[in-house]
PDB file of C-alpha atoms in Angstrom:
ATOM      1  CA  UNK A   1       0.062  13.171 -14.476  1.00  0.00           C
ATOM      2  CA  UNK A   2      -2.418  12.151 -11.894  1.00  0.00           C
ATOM      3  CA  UNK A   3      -6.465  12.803 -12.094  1.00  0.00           C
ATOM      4  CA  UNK A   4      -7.945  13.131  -8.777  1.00  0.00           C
ATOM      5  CA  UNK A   5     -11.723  11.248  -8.850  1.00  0.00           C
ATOM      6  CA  UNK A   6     -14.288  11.369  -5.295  1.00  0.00           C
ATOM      7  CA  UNK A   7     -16.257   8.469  -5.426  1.00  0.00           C
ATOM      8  CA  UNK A   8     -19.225   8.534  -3.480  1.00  0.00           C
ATOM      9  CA  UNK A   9     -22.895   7.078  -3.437  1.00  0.00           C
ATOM     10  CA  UNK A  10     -21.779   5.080  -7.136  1.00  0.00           C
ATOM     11  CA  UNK A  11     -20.770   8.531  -9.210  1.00  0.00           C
ATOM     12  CA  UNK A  12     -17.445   9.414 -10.072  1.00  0.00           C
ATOM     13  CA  UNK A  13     -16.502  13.382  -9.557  1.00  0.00           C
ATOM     14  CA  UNK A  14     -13.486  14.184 -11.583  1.00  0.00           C
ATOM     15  CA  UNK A  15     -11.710  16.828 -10.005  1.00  0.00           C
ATOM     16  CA  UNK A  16      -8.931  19.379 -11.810  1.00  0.00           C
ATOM     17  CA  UNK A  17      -6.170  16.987 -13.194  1.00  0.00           C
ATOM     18  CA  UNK A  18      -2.064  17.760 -12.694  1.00  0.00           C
ATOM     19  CA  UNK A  19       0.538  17.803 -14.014  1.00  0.00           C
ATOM     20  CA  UNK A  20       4.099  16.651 -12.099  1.00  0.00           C
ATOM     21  CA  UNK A  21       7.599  17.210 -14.436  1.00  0.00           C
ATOM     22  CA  UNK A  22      10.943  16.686 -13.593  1.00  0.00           C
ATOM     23  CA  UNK A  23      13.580  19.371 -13.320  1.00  0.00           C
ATOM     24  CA  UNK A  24      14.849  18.970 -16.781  1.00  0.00           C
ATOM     25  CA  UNK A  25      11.362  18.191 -18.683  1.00  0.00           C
ATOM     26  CA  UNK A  26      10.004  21.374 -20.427  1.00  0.00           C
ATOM     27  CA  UNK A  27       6.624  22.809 -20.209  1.00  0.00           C
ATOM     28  CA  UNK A  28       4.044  23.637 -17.486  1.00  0.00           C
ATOM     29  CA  UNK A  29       3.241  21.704 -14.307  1.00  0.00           C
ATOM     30  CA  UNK A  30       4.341  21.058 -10.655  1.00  0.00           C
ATOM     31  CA  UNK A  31       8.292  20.897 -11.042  1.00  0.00           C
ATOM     32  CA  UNK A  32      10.014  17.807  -9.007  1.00  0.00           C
ATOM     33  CA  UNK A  33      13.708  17.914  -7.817  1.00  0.00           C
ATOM     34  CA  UNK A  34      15.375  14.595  -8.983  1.00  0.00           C
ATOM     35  CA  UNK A  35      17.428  14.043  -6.185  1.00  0.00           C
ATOM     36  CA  UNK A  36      15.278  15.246  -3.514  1.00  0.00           C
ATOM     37  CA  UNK A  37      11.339  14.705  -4.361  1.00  0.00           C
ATOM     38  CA  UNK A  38       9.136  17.586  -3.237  1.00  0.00           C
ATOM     39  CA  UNK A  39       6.105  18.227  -1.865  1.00  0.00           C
ATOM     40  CA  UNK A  40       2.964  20.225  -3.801  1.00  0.00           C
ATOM     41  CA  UNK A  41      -0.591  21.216  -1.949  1.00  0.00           C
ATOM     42  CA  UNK A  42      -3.998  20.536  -4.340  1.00  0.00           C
ATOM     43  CA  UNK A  43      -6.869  22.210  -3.531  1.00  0.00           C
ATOM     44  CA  UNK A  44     -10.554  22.018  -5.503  1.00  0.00           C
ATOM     45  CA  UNK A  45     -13.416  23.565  -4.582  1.00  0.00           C
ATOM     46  CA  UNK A  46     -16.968  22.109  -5.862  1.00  0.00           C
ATOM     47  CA  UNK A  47     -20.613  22.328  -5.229  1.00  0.00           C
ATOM     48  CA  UNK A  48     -21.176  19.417  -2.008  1.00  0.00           C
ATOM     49  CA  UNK A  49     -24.132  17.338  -2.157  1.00  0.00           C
ATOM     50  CA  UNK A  50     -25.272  15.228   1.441  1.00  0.00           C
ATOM     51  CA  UNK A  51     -24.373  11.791  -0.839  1.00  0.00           C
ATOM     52  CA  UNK A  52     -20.715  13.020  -0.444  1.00  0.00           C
ATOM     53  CA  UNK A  53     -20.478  12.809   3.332  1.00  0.00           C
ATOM     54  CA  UNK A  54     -19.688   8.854   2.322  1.00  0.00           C
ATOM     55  CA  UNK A  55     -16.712   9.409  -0.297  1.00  0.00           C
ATOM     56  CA  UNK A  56     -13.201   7.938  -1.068  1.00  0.00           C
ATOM     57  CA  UNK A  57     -10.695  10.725  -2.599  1.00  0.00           C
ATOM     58  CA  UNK A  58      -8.852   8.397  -5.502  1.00  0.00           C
ATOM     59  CA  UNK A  59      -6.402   9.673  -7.765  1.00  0.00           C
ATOM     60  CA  UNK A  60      -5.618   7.566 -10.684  1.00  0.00           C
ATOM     61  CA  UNK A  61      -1.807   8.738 -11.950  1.00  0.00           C
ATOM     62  CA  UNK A  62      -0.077   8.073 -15.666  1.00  0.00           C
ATOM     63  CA  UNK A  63       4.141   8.143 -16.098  1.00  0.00           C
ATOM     64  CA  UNK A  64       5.648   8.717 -19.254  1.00  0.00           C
ATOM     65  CA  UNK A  65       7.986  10.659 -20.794  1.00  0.00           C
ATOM     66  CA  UNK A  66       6.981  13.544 -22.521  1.00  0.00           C
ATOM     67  CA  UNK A  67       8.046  14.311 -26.304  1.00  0.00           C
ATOM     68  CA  UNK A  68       7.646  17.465 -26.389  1.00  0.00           C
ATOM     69  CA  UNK A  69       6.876  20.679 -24.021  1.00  0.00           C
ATOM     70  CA  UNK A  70       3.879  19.853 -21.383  1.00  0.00           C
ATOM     71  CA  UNK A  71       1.263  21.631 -21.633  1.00  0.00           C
ATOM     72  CA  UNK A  72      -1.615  22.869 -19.123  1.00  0.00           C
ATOM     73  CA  UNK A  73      -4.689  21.421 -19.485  1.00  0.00           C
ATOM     74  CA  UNK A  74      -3.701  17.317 -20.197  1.00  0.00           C
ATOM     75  CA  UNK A  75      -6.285  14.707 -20.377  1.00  0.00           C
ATOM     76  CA  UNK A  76      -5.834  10.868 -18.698  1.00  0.00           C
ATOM     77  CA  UNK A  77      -6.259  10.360 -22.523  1.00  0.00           C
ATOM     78  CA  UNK A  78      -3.582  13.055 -23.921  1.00  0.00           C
ATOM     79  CA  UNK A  79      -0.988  11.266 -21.385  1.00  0.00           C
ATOM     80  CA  UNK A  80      -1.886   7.369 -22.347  1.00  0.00           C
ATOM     81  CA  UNK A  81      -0.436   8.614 -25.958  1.00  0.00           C
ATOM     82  CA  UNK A  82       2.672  10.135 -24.057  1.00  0.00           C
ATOM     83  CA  UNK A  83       6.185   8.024 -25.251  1.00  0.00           C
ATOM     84  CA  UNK A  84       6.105   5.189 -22.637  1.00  0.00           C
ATOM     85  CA  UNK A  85       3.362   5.636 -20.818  1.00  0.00           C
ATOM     86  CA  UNK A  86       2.221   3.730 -18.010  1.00  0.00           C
ATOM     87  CA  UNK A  87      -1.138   3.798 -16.029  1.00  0.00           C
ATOM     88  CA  UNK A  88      -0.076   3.570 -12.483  1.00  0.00           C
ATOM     89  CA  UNK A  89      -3.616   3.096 -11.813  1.00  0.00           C
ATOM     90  CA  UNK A  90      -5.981   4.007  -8.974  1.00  0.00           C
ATOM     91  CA  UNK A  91      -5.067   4.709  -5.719  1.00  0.00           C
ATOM     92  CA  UNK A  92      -7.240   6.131  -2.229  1.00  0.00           C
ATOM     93  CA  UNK A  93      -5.967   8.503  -0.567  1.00  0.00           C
ATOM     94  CA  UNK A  94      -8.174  10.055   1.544  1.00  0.00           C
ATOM     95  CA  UNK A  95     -11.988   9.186   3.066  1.00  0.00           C
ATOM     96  CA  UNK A  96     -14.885  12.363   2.702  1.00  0.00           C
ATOM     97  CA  UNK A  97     -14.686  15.268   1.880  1.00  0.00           C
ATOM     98  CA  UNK A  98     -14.698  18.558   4.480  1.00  0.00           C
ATOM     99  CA  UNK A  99     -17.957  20.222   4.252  1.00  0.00           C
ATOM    100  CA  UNK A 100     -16.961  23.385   6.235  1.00  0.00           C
ATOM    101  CA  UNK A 101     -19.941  25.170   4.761  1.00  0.00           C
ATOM    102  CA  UNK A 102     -22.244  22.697   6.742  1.00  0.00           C
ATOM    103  CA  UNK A 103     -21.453  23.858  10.264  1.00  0.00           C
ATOM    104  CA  UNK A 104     -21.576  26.923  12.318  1.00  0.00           C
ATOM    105  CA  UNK A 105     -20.177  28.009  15.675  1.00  0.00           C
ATOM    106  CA  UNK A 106     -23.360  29.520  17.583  1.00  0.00           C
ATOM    107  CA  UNK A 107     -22.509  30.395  21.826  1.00  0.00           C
ATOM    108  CA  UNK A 108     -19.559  27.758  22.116  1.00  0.00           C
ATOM    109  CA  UNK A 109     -21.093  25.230  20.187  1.00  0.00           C
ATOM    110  CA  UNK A 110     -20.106  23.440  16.686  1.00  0.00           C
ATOM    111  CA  UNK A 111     -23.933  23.307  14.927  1.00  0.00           C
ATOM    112  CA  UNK A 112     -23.854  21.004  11.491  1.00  0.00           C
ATOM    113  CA  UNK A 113     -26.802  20.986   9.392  1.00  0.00           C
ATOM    114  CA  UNK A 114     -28.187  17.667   8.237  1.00  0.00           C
ATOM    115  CA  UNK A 115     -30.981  16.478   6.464  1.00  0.00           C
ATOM    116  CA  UNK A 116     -33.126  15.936  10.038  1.00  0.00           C
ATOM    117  CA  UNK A 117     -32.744  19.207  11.443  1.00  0.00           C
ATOM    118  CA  UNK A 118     -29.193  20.653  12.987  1.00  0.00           C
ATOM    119  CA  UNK A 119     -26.825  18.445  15.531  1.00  0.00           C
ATOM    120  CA  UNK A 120     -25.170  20.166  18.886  1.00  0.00           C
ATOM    121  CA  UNK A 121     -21.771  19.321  19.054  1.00  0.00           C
ATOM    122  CA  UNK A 122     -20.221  20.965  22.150  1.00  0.00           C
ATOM    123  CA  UNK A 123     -17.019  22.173  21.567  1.00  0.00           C
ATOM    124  CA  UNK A 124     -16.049  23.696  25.331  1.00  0.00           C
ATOM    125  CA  UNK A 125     -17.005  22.387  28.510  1.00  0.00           C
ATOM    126  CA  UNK A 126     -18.925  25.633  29.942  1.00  0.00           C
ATOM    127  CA  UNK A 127     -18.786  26.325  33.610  1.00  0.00           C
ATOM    128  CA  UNK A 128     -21.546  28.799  35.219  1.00  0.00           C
ATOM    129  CA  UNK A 129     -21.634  31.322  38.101  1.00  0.00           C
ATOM    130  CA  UNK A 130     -24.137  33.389  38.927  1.00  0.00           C
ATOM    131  CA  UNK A 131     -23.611  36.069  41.264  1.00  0.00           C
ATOM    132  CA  UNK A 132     -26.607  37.514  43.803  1.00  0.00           C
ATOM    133  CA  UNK A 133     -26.694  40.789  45.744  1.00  0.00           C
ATOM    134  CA  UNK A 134     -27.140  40.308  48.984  1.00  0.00           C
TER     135      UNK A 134
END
């Protein structure tokens, strides 16, 4: 189990927890080969706020055995009273968050809004040639 938290400007965002199970545990969740690991993609979407643009992505992650079928929808607290559980506790793993929604591409340039006004990024270097009838 593993809840992903963004920390940012002293507030905790919890984000959509999941759920990992091995090959022969029952229920729902992420399935993991025994033998060979695996790999699984998260995505969350949620409403950004300027405070965010200095975050830490932690995910804080419980192991236990389960004692009966998983089910969808587990609290932090539903898998501390899993058989054996054990808080693996919190870990970073990434820095910000991607605010796509902030920037815009006008005439060959990456725009970003901000709080004082809109920043010019140039994204090509833009070579000119005018042309005159003679």
């Amino acid at each position: 189990f593993f809840q992903p938290v963004l920390k940012y400007d002293g507030q905790d965002l919890e984000l959509t927890p999941m759920t990992l199970i091995g090959e022969n545990v029952e229920g729902e969740g992420t399935r993991v080969n025994y033998e060979n690991g695996g790999t699984f993609t998260y995505t969350e979407q949620f409403d950004f706020v300027p405070e965010m643009r200095a975050s830490e992505l932690m995910v804080n992650m419980i192991a236990f055995l389960p004692k009966e079928p998983v089910a969808q929808g587990m609290t932090m607290a539903d898998a501390m009273k899993m058989k054996k559980a054990v808080n693996l506790g919190e870990v970073k793993i990434a820095d910000g968050v991607i605010a796509t929604s902030l920037r815009m591409l006008v005439a060959d340039e990456v725009m970003e809004a901000s709080e004082d006004g809109m920043q010019v990024e140039s994204k090509f270097a833009v070579n000119m040639l005018e042309l005159a009838p003679h």
